[in-house]
N, CA, C and O atoms as CSV, one atom per row, in Angstrom:
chain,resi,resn,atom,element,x,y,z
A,1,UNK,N,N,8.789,24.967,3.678
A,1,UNK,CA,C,8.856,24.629,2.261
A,1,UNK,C,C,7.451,24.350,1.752
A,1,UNK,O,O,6.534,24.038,2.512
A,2,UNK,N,N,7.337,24.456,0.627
A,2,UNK,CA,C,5.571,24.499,0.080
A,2,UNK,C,C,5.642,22.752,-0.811
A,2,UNK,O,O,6.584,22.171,-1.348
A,3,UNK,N,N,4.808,22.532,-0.704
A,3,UNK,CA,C,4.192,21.063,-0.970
A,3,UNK,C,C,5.352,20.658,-2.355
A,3,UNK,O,O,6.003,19.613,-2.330
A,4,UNK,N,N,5.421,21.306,-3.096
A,4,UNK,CA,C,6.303,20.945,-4.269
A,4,UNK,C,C,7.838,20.204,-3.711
A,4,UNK,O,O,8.166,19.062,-4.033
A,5,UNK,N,N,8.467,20.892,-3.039
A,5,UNK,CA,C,9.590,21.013,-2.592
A,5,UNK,C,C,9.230,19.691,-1.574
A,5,UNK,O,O,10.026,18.755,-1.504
A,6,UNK,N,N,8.079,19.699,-0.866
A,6,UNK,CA,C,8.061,18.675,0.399
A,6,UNK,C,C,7.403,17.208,-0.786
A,6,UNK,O,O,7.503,16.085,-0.292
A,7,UNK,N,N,6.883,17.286,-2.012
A,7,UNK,CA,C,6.841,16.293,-2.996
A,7,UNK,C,C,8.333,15.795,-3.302
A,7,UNK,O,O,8.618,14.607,-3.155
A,8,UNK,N,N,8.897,16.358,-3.559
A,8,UNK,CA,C,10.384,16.355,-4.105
A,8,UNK,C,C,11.137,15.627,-3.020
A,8,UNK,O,O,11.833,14.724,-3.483
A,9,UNK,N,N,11.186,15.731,-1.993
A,9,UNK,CA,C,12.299,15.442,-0.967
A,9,UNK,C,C,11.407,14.392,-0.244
A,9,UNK,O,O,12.043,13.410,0.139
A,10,UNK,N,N,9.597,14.374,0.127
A,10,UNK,CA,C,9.363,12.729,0.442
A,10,UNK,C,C,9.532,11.632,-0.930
A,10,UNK,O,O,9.998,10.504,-0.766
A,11,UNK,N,N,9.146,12.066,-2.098
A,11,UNK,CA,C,9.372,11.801,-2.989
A,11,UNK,C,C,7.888,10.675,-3.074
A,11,UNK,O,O,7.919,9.481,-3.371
A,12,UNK,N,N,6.850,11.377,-2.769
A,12,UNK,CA,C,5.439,11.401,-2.723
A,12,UNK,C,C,4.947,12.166,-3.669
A,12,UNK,O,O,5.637,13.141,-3.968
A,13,UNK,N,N,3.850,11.996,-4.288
A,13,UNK,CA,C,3.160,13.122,-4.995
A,13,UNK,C,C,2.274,13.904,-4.361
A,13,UNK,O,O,1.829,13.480,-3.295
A,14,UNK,N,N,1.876,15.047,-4.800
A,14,UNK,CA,C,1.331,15.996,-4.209
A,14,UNK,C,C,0.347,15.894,-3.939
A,14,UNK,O,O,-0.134,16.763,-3.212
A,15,UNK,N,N,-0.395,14.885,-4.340
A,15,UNK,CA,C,-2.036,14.515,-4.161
A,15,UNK,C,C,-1.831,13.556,-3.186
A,15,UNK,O,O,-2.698,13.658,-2.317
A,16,UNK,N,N,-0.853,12.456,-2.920
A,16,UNK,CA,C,-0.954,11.663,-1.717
A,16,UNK,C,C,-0.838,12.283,-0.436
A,16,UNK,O,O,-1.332,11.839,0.601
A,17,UNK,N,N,0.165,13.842,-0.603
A,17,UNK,CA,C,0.264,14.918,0.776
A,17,UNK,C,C,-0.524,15.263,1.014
A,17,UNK,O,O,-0.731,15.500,2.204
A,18,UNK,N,N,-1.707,15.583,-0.172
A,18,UNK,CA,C,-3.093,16.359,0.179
A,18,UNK,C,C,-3.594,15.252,1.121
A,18,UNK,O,O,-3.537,15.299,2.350
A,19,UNK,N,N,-3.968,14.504,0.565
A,19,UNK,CA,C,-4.337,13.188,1.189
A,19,UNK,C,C,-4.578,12.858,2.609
A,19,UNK,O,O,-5.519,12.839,3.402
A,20,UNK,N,N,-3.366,12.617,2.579
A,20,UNK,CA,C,-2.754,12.466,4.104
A,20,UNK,C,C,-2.702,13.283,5.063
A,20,UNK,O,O,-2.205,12.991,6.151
A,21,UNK,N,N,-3.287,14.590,4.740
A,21,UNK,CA,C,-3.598,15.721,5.023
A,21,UNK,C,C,-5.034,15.762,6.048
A,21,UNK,O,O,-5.304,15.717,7.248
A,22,UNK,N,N,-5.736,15.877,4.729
A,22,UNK,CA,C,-6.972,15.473,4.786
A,22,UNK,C,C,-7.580,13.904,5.518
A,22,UNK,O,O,-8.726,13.546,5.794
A,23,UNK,N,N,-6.297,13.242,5.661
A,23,UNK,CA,C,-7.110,12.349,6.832
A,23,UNK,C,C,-6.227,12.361,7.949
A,23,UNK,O,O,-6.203,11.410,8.731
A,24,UNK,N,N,-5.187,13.790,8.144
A,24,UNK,CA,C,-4.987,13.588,9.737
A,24,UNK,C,C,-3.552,13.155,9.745
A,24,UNK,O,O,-2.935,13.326,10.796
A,25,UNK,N,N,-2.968,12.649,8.779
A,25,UNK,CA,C,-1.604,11.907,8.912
A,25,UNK,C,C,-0.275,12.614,9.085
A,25,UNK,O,O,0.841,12.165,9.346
A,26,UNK,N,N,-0.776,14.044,8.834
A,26,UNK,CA,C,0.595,15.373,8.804
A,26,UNK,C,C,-0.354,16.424,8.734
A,26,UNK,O,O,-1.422,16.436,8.121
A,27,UNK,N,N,0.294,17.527,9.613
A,27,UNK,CA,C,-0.529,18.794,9.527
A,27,UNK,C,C,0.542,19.719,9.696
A,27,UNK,O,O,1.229,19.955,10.690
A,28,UNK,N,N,0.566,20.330,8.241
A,28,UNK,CA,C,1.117,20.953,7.946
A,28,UNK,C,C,1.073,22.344,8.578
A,28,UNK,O,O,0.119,22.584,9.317
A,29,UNK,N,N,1.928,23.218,8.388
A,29,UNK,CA,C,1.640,24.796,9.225
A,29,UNK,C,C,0.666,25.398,8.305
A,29,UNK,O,O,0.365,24.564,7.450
A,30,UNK,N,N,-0.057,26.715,8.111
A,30,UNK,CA,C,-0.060,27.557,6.957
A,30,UNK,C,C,0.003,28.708,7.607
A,30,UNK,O,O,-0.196,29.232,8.703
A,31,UNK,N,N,0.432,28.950,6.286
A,31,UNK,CA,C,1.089,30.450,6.022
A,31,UNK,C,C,-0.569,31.417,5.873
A,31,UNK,O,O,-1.683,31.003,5.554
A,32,UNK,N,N,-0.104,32.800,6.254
A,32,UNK,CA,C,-1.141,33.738,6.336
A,32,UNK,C,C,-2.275,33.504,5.221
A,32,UNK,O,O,-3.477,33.485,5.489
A,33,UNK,N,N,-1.704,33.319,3.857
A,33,UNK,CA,C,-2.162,33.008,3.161
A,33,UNK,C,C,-2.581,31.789,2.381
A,33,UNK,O,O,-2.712,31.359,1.235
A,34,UNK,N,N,-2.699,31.520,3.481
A,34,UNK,CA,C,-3.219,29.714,3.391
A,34,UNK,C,C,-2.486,28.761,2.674
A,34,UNK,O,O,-3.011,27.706,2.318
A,35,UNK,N,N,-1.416,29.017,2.450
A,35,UNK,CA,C,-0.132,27.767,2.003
A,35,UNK,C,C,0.220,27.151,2.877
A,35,UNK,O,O,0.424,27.450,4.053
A,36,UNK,N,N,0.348,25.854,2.104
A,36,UNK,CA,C,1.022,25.229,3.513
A,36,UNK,C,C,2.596,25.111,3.283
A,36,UNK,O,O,3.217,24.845,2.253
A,37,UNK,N,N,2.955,25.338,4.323
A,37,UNK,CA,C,4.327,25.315,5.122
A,37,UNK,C,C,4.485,23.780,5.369
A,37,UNK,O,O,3.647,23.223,6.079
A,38,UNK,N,N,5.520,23.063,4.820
A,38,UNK,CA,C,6.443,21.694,5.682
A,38,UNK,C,C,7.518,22.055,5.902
A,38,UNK,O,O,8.433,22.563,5.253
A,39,UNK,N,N,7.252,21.578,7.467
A,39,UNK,CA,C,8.477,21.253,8.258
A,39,UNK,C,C,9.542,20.127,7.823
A,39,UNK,O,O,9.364,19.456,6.806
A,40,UNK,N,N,10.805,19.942,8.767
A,40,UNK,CA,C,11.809,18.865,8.329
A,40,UNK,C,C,11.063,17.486,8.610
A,40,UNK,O,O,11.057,16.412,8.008
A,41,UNK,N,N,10.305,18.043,10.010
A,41,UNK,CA,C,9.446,17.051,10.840
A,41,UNK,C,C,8.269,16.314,10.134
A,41,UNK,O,O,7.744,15.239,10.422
A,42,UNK,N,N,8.001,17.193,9.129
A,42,UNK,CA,C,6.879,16.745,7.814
A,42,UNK,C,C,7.246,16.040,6.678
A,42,UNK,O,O,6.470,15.582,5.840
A,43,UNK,N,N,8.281,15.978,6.679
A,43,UNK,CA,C,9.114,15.323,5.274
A,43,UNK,C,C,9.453,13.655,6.068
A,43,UNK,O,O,9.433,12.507,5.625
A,44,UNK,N,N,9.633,14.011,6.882
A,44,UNK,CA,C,10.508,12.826,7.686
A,44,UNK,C,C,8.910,11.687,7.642
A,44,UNK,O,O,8.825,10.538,7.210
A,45,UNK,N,N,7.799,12.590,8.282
A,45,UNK,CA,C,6.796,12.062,8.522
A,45,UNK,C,C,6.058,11.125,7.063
A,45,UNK,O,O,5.553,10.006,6.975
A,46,UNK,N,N,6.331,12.311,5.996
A,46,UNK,CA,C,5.993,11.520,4.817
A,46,UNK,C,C,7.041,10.459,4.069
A,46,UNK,O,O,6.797,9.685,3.143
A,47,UNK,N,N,8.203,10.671,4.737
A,47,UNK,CA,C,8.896,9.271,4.284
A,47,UNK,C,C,8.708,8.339,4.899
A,47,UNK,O,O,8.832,7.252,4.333
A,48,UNK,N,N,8.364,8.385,6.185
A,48,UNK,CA,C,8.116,7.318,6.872
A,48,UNK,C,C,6.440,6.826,6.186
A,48,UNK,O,O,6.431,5.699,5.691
A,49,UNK,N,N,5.403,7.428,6.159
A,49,UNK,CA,C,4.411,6.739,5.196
A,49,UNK,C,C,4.265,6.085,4.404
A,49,UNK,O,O,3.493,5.148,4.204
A,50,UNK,N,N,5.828,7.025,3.296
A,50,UNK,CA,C,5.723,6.625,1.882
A,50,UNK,C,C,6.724,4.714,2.158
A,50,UNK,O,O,6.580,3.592,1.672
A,51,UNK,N,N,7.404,5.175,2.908
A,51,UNK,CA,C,8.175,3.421,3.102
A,51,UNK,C,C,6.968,2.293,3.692
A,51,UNK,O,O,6.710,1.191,3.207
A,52,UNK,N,N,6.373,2.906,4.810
A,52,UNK,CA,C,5.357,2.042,5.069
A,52,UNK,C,C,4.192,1.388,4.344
A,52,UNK,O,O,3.619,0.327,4.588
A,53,UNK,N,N,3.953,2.442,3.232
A,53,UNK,CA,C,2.800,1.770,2.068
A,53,UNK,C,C,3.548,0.973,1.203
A,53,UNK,O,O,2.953,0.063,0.626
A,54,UNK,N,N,4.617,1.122,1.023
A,54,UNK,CA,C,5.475,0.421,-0.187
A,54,UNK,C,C,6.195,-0.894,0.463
A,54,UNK,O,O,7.061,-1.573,-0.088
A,55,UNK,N,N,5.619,-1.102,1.802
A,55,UNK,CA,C,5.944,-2.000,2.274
A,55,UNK,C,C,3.873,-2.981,2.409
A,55,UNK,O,O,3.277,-4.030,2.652
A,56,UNK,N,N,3.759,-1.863,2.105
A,56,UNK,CA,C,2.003,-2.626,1.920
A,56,UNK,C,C,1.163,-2.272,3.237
A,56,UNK,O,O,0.097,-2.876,3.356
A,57,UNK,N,N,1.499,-1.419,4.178
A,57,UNK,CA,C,0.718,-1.533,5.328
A,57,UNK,C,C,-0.196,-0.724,4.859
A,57,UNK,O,O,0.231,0.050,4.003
A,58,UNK,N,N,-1.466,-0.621,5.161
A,58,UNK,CA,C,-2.853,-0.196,5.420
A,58,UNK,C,C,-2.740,1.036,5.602
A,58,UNK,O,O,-1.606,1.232,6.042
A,59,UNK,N,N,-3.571,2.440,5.457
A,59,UNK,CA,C,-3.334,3.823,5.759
A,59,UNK,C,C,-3.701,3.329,7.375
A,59,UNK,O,O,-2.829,3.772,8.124
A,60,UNK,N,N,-4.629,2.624,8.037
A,60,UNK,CA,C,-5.168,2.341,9.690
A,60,UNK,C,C,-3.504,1.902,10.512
A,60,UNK,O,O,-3.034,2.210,11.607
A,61,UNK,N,N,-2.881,0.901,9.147
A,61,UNK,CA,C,-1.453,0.643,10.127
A,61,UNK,C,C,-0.653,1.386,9.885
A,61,UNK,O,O,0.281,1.038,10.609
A,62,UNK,N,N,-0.310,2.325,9.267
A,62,UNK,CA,C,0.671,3.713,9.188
A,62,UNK,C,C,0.535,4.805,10.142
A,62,UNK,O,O,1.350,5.609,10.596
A,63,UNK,N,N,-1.095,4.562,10.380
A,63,UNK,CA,C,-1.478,5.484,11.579
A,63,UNK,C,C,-0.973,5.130,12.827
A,63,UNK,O,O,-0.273,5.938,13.438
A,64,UNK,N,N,-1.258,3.918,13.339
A,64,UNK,CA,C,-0.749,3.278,14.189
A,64,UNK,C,C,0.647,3.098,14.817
A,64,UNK,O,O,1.075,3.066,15.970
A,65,UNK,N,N,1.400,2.950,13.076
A,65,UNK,CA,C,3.325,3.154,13.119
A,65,UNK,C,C,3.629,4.239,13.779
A,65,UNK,O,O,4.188,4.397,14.864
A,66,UNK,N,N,3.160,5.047,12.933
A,66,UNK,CA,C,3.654,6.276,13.254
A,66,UNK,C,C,3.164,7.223,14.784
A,66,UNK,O,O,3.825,8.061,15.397
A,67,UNK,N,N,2.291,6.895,14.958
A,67,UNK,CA,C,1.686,7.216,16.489
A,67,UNK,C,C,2.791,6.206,17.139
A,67,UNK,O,O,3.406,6.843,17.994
A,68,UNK,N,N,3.310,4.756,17.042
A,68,UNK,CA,C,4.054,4.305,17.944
A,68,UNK,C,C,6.010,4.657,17.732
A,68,UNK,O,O,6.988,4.197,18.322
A,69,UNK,N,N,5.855,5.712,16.564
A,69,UNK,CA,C,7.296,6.034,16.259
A,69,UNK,C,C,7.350,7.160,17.473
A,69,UNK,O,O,8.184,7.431,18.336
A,70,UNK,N,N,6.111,7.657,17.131
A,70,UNK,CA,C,6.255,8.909,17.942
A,70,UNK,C,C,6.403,8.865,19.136
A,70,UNK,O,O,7.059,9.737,19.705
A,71,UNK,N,N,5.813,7.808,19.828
A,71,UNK,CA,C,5.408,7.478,21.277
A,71,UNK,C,C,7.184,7.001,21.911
A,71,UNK,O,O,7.660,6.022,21.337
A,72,UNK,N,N,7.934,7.560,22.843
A,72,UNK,CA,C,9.269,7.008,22.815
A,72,UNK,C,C,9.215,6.370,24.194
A,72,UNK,O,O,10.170,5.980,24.867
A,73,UNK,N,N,7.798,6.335,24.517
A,73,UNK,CA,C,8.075,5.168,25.594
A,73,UNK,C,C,7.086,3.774,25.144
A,73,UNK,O,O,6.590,2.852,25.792
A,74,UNK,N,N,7.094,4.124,23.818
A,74,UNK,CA,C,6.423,2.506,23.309
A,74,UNK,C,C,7.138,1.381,23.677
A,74,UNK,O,O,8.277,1.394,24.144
A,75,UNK,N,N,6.343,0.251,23.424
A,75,UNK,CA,C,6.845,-1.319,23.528
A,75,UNK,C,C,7.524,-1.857,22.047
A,75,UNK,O,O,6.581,-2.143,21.310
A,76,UNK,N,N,8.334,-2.003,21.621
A,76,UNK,CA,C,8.889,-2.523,20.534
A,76,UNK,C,C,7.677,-3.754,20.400
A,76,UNK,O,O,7.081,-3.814,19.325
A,77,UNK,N,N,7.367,-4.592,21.335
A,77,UNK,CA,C,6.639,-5.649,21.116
A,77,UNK,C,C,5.356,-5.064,20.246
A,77,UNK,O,O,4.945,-5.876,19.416
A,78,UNK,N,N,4.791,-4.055,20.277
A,78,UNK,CA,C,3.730,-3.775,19.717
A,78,UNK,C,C,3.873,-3.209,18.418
A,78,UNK,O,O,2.847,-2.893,17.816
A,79,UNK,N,N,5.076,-3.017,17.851
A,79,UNK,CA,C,5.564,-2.805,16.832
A,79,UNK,C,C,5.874,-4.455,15.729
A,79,UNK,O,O,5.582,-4.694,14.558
A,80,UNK,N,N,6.425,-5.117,16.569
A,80,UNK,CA,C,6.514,-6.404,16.226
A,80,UNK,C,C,5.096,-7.354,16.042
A,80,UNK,O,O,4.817,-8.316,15.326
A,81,UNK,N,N,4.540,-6.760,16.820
A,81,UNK,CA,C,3.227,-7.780,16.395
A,81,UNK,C,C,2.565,-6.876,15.173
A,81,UNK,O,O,1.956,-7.526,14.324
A,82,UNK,N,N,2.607,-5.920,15.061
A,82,UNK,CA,C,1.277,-5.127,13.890
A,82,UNK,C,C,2.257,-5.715,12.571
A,82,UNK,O,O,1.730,-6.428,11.717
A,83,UNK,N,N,3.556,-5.391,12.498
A,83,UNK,CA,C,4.380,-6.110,11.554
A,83,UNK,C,C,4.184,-7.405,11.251
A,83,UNK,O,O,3.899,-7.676,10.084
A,84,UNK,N,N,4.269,-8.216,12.005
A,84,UNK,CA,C,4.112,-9.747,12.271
A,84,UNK,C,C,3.114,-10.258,11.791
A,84,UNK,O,O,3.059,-11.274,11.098
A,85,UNK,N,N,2.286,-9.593,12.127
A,85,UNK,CA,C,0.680,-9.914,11.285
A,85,UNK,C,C,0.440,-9.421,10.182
A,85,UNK,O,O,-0.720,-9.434,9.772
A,86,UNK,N,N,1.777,-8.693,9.191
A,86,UNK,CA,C,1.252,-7.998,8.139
A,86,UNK,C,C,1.801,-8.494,7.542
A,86,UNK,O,O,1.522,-8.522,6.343
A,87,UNK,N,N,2.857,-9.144,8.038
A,87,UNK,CA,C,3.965,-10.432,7.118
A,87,UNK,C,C,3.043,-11.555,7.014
A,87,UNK,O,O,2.968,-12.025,5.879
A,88,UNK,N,N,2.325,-12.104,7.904
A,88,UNK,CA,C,1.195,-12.880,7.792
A,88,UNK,C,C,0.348,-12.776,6.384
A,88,UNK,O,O,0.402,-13.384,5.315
A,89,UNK,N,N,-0.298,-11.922,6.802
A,89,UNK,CA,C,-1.023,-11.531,5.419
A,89,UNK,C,C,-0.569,-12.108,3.897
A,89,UNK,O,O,-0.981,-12.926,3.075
A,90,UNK,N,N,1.032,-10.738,4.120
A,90,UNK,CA,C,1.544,-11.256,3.090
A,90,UNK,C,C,2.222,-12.596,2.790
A,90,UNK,O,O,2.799,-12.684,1.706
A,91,UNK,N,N,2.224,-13.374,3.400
A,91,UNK,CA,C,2.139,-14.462,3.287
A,91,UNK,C,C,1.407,-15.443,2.149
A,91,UNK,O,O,1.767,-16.146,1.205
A,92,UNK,N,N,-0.349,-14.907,3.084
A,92,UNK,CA,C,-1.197,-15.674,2.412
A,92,UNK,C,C,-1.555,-15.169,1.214
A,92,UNK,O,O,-2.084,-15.917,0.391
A,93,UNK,N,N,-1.297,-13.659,0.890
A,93,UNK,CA,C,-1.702,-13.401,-0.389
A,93,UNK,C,C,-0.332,-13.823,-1.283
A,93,UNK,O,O,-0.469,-13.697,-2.500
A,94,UNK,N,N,0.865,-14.271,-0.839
A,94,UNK,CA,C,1.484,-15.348,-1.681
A,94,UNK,C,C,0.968,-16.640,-2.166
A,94,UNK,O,O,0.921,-17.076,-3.317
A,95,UNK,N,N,0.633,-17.104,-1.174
A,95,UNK,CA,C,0.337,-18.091,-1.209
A,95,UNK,C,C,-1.077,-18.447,-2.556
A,95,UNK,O,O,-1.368,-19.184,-3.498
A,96,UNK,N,N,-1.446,-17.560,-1.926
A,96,UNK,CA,C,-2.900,-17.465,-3.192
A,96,UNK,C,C,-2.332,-17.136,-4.460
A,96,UNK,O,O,-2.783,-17.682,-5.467
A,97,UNK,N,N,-1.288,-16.216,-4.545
A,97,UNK,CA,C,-1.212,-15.786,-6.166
A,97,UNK,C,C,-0.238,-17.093,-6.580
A,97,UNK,O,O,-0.375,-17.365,-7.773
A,98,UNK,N,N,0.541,-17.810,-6.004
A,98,UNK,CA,C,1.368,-18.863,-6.160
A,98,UNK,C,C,0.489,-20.234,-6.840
A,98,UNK,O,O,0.931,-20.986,-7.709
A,99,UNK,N,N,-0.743,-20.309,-6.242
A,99,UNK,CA,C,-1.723,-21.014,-6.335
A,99,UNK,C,C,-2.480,-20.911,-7.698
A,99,UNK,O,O,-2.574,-21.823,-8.520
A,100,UNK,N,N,-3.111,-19.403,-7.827
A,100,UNK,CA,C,-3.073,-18.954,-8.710
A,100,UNK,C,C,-2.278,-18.965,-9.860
A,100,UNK,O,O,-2.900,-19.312,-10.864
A,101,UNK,N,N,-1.117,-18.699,-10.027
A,101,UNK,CA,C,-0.037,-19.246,-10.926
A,101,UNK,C,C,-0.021,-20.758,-11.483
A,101,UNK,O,O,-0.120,-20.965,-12.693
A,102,UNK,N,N,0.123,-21.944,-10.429
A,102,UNK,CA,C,-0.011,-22.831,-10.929
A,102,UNK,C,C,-1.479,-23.251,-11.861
A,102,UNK,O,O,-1.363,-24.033,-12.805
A,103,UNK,N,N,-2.468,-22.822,-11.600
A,103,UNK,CA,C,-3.636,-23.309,-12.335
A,103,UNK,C,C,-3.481,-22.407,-13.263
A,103,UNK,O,O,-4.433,-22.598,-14.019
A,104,UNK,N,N,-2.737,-21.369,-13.747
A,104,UNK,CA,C,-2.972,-20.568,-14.960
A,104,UNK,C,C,-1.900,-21.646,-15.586
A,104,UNK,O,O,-2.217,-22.274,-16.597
A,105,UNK,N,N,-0.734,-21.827,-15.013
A,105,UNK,CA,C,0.159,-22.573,-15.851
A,105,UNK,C,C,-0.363,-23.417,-16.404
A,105,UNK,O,O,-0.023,-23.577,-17.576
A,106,UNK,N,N,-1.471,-24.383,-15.795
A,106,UNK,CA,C,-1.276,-25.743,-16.232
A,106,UNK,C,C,-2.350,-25.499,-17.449
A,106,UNK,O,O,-2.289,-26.205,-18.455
A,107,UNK,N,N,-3.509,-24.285,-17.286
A,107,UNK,CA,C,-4.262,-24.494,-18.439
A,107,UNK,C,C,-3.573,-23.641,-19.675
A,107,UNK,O,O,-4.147,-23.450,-20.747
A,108,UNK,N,N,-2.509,-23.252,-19.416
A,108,UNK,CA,C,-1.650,-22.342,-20.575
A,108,UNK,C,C,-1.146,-23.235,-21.107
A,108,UNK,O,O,-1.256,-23.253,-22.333
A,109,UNK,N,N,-0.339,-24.420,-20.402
A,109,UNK,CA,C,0.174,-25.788,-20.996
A,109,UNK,C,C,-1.001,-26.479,-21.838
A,109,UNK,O,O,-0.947,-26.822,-23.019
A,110,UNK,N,N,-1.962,-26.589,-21.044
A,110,UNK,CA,C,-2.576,-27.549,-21.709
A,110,UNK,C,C,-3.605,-26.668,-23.240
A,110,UNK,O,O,-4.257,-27.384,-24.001
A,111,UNK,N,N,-3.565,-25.351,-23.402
A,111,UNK,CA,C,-3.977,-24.709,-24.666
A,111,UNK,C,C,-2.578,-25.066,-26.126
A,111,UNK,O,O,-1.348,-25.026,-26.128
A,112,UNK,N,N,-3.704,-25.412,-27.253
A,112,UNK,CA,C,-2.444,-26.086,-27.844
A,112,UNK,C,C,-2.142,-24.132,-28.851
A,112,UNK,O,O,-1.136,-23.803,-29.479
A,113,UNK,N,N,-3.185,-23.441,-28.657
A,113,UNK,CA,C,-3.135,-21.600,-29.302
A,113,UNK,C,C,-2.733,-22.054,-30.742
A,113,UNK,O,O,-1.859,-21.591,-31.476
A,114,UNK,N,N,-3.533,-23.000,-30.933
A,114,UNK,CA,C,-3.799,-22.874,-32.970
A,114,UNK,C,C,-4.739,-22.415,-33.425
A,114,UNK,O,O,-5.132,-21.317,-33.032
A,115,UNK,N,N,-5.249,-22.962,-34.184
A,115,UNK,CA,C,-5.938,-22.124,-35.272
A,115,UNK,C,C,-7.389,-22.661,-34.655
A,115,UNK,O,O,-8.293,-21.828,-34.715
A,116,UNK,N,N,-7.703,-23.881,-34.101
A,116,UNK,CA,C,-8.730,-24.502,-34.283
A,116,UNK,C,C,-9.707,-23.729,-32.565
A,116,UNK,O,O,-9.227,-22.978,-31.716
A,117,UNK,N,N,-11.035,-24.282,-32.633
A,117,UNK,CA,C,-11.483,-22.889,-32.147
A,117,UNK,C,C,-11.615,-23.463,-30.311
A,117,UNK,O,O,-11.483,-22.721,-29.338
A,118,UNK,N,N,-11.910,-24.982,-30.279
A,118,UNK,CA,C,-11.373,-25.283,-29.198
A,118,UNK,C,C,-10.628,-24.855,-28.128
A,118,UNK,O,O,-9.453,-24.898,-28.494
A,119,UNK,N,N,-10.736,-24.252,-26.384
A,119,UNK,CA,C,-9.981,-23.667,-25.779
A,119,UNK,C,C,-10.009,-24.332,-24.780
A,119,UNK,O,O,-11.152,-24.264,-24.329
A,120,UNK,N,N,-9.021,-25.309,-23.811
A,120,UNK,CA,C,-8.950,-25.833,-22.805
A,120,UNK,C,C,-9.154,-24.195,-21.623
A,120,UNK,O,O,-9.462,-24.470,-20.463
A,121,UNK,N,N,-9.078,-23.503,-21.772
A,121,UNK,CA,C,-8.955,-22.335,-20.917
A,121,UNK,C,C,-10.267,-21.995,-20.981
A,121,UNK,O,O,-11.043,-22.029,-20.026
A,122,UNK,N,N,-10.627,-21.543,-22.517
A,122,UNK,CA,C,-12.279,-20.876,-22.125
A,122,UNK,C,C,-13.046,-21.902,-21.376
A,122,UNK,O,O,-13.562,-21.617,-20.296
A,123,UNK,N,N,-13.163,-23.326,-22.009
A,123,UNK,CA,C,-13.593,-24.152,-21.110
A,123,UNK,C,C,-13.730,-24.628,-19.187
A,123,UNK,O,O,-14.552,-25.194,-18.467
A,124,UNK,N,N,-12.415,-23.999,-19.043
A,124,UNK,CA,C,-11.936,-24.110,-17.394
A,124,UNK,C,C,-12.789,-22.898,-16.933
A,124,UNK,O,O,-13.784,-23.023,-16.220
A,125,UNK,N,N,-12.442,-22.025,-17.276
A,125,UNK,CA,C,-12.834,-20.612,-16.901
A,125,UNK,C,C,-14.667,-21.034,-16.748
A,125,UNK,O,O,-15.271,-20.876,-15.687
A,126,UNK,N,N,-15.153,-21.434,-17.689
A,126,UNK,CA,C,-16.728,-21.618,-18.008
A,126,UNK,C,C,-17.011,-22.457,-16.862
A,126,UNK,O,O,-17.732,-22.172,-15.906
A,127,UNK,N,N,-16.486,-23.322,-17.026
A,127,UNK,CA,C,-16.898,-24.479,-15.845
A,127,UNK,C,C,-16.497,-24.058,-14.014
A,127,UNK,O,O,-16.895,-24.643,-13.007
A,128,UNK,N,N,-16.035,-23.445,-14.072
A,128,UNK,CA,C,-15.854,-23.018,-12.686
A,128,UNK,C,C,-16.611,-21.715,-12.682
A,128,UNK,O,O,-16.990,-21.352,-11.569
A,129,UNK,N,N,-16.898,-20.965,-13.673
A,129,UNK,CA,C,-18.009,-20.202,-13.239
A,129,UNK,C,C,-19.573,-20.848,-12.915
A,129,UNK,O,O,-20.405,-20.349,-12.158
A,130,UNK,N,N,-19.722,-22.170,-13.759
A,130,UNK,CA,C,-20.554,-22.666,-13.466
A,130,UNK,C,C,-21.091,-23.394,-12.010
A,130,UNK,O,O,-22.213,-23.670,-11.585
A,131,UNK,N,N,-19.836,-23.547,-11.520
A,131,UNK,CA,C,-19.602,-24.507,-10.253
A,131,UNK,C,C,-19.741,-23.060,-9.311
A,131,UNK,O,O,-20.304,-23.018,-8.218
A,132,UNK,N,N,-19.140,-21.977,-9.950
A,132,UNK,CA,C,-19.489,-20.875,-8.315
A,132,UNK,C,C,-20.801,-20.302,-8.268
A,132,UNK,O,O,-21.250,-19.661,-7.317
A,133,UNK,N,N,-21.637,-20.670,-9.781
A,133,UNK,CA,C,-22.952,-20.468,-9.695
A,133,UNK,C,C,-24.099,-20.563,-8.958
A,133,UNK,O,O,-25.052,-19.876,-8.591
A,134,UNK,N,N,-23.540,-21.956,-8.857
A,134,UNK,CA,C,-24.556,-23.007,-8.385
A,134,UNK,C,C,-24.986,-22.265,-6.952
A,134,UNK,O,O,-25.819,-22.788,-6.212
């Protein structure tokens, strides 16, 4: 099937196949005339990518997945830890935007957004640029 058809059914765009192409992640057949040909084995391969980025892993840990999907005498354990540590992550980048959230809240509360020219926000914002100045 030609890239359109293998867009359609990973339900990837055609520039992320190039992509992924171009760094090794699926290699497609080609045809005499330099089209490329996907296999079932290529579709499968780009759904499994396309779930793995949308789960946030790294193009380095998709490489990795998928080299250990392939591998059928892998260790599940080594599957569990690259996961494990990516739940980690996401973790902490909760944690930060959560963090984040609260200090936007409190200076959104504390802006009274009238007329007058006063901004508890521009002020916050100013002063902590000043403090990361230093």
């Amino acid at each position: 099937m030609n890239i359109k058809d293998a867009a359609e059914r990973s339900g990837l765009p055609a520039k992320t196949i190039r992509y992924y192409e171009e760094i090794g992640l699926v290699r497609p057949l080609r045809d005499t005339n330099g089209y490329r040909t996907f296999r079932e084995s290529d579709i499968h391969k780009l759904t499994f990518l396309g779930r793995s980025r949308a789960l946030g892993f790294t193009i380095e840990d998709c490489r990795v997945l998928l080299s250990l999907y392939e591998d059928k005498s892998r260790a599940s354990a080594d599957v569990k830890e690259l996961a494990a540590r990516h739940l980690d992550q996401i973790g902490e980048k909760i944690a930060a935007l959560e963090s984040m959230r609260g200090t936007l809240t409190e200076l959104v509360d504390a802006c009274h957004g009238d007329h007058r020219p006063d901004c508890p926000i521009l002020s916050n914002l100013a002063l902590r640029n000043m403090v990361g100045a230093s």
